């Protein structure tokens, strides 16, 4: 798919940061009152009080905006787990990551629900796999462990399970205890699989 041309922007410029924050806040407000499929660039621009052209400088499409926000959530989940000194092995990391991802999804139902409902499984996995694989490689190196050839396949398995569990949980009435139990189960199964490969 051909990406539209956009002028280069200075990511550190506070005006850029503020504009992007405004666009994201406007998008999240719109998600509260209308279905994702009905949200247009024009609607976001009006809500953010910017021009459509300004929107396009920062994001090519509404889907790109949604994908970027989702990717940042995955990276934040991975970063939230990384500093925990009490993680003794990769299996601990997988279990904790599973809990963290599902807790973030649970605590951000507006964006999370729209991400899970409106992006394909392939898109969801693509968003999450790369940042998570990088972190796992770092964790393995820190522990002097070799990387399994099948690591990315196991990460896809884990992430697919997490997204499926979240979607089922959302459809079934959103019981927090059920989501926590599911996170433990997905984390445990995936941890055993990854440890078996190392």
C-alpha positions as a printed Julia matrix, in Angstrom:
198×3 Matrix{Float64}:
   0.0     0.0    0.0
   1.39    3.38  -1.01
   1.85    5.83   1.86
   0.84    9.43   1.12
   3.66   11.97   1.09
   3.93   14.06   4.22
   6.4    16.79   5.02
   9.06   15.95   7.59
   8.29   17.21  11.07
  10.57   17.73  14.04
   9.3    15.12  16.52
  10.84   17.04  19.46
   9.19   20.37  18.55
   6.7    21.19  21.31
   4.2    22.49  18.74
   4.29   19.1   17.0
   3.87   17.28  20.31
   0.96   19.54  21.31
  -0.76   19.17  17.92
  -0.49   15.38  18.04
  -1.8    15.3   21.59
  -4.76   17.41  20.46
  -5.47   15.12  17.5
  -5.35   12.03  19.7
  -7.55   13.57  22.37
 -10.08   14.6   19.73
 -10.06   11.09  18.27
 -10.63    9.51  21.68
 -13.51   11.92  22.4
 -15.12   10.98  19.09
 -14.72    7.26  19.88
 -16.87    7.84  22.97
 -19.81    9.13  20.95
 -19.63    7.42  17.56
 -18.48    4.16  16.0
 -14.92    4.03  14.72
 -16.13    3.41  11.16
 -18.0     6.73  11.15
 -15.04    8.84  12.24
 -13.49   10.84   9.41
 -10.45   13.05   9.1
 -12.81   16.02   8.82
 -14.53   15.08  12.1
 -11.21   14.73  13.91
  -9.94   18.02  12.47
 -13.12   19.83  13.58
 -12.94   18.3   17.06
  -9.23   19.15  17.39
  -9.78   22.63  15.9
  -7.16   22.14  13.22
  -7.28   21.98   9.45
  -7.48   18.71   7.56
  -4.11   19.6    6.07
  -2.61   19.75   9.57
  -4.04   16.3   10.32
  -2.42   14.93   7.15
   0.96   16.39   8.13
   0.89   14.09  11.18
  -1.19   11.07  10.11
  -2.11    9.83   6.66
  -5.44    8.25   7.63
  -7.7     7.62  10.6
  -6.5     4.0   10.58
  -2.88    5.14  10.77
  -3.77    7.24  13.82
  -5.48    4.24  15.45
  -2.53    1.96  14.6
   0.01    4.43  16.02
  -1.93    4.8   19.26
  -2.26    1.02  19.58
   1.45    0.51  18.92
   2.33    3.0   21.65
   0.12    1.09  24.11
   1.96   -2.17  23.32
   5.34   -0.5   23.74
   4.18    1.02  27.04
   3.06   -2.42  28.26
   6.44   -3.9   27.36
   8.28   -1.02  29.05
   6.13   -1.41  32.17
   7.33   -4.99  32.58
  10.98   -4.51  31.67
  12.24   -2.73  34.83
  10.82   -5.31  37.23
  13.91   -6.7   38.95
  12.07   -9.67  40.42
  11.65  -11.34  37.01
  13.92  -14.35  37.16
  13.56  -15.72  33.65
  11.87  -15.22  30.33
   8.86  -17.25  31.49
   8.29  -14.73  34.3
   8.54  -11.95  31.75
   5.96  -13.59  29.46
   3.52  -14.1   32.35
   3.91  -10.52  33.53
   3.66   -9.09  30.02
   0.39  -11.0   29.45
  -1.07   -9.58  32.66
   0.13   -6.06  31.8
  -1.29   -6.07  28.25
  -4.7    -7.3   29.35
  -4.77   -4.85  32.28
  -4.03   -1.98  29.87
  -6.76   -3.19  27.52
  -9.18   -3.47  30.43
  -8.33    0.0   31.75
  -8.65    1.69  28.34
 -11.84    0.09  26.97
 -12.72    2.87  24.56
  -9.54    2.74  22.5
  -8.79   -0.94  23.18
 -12.25   -2.1   22.14
 -12.06   -0.12  18.93
  -8.58   -1.43  18.17
  -9.57   -5.07  18.7
 -12.86   -4.7   16.81
 -11.59   -2.68  13.86
  -8.14   -3.96  13.03
  -7.66   -7.38  11.52
  -5.82  -10.05  13.48
  -2.89   -9.64  11.09
  -2.8    -5.88  11.73
  -2.99   -6.38  15.51
  -0.16   -8.9   15.43
   1.93   -6.65  13.2
   1.5    -3.76  15.63
   2.59   -5.75  18.63
   5.06   -8.34  17.36
   8.0    -6.12  16.41
   8.37   -4.06  19.61
   7.79   -7.14  21.72
  10.31   -9.25  19.78
  12.95   -6.53  20.27
  12.33   -6.5   24.01
  12.44  -10.29  24.26
  15.75  -10.38  22.4
  17.16   -7.84  24.87
  15.84   -9.84  27.84
  17.36  -13.06  26.48
  20.74  -11.4   25.92
  20.74   -9.92  29.44
  20.23  -13.42  30.84
  22.85  -15.0   28.59
  20.19  -17.12  26.86
  20.07  -17.87  23.17
  17.2   -16.68  21.0
  14.97  -19.47  19.76
  14.38  -19.59  16.02
  10.68  -19.95  16.78
  10.54  -16.88  19.07
   8.46  -14.76  16.69
   6.01  -17.63  16.13
   5.53  -17.96  19.88
   5.06  -14.22  20.24
   2.38  -14.33  17.55
   0.74  -17.2   19.43
   0.84  -15.26  22.71
  -0.43  -12.01  21.2
  -3.14  -13.77  19.2
  -4.3   -15.4   22.41
  -4.29  -12.11  24.3
  -6.31  -10.3   21.63
  -8.77  -13.21  21.34
  -9.17  -13.36  25.13
  -9.8    -9.61  25.29
 -12.38   -9.75  22.5
 -14.22  -12.63  24.17
 -14.05  -10.91  27.55
 -15.48   -7.7   26.1
 -18.37   -9.62  24.5
 -19.11  -11.61  27.65
 -19.79   -8.79  30.1
 -16.35   -7.56  31.13
 -15.76   -9.35  34.46
 -12.3    -8.17  35.68
 -11.56  -11.43  37.54
 -12.21  -13.45  34.37
  -9.76  -11.28  32.43
  -7.09  -11.68  35.12
  -7.53  -15.46  35.09
  -7.33  -15.51  31.28
  -4.15  -13.4   31.36
  -2.56  -15.87  33.77
  -3.57  -18.8   31.55
  -2.28  -17.25  28.31
   0.92  -16.18  30.02
   1.49  -19.61  31.55
   0.88  -21.52  28.32
   3.08  -19.19  26.31
   5.82  -19.12  28.95
   6.03  -22.92  28.96
   6.21  -22.94  25.16
   8.94  -20.32  24.95
  10.99  -21.93  27.73
  10.73  -25.25  25.97
  12.4   -23.69  22.93
  15.34  -22.18  24.8
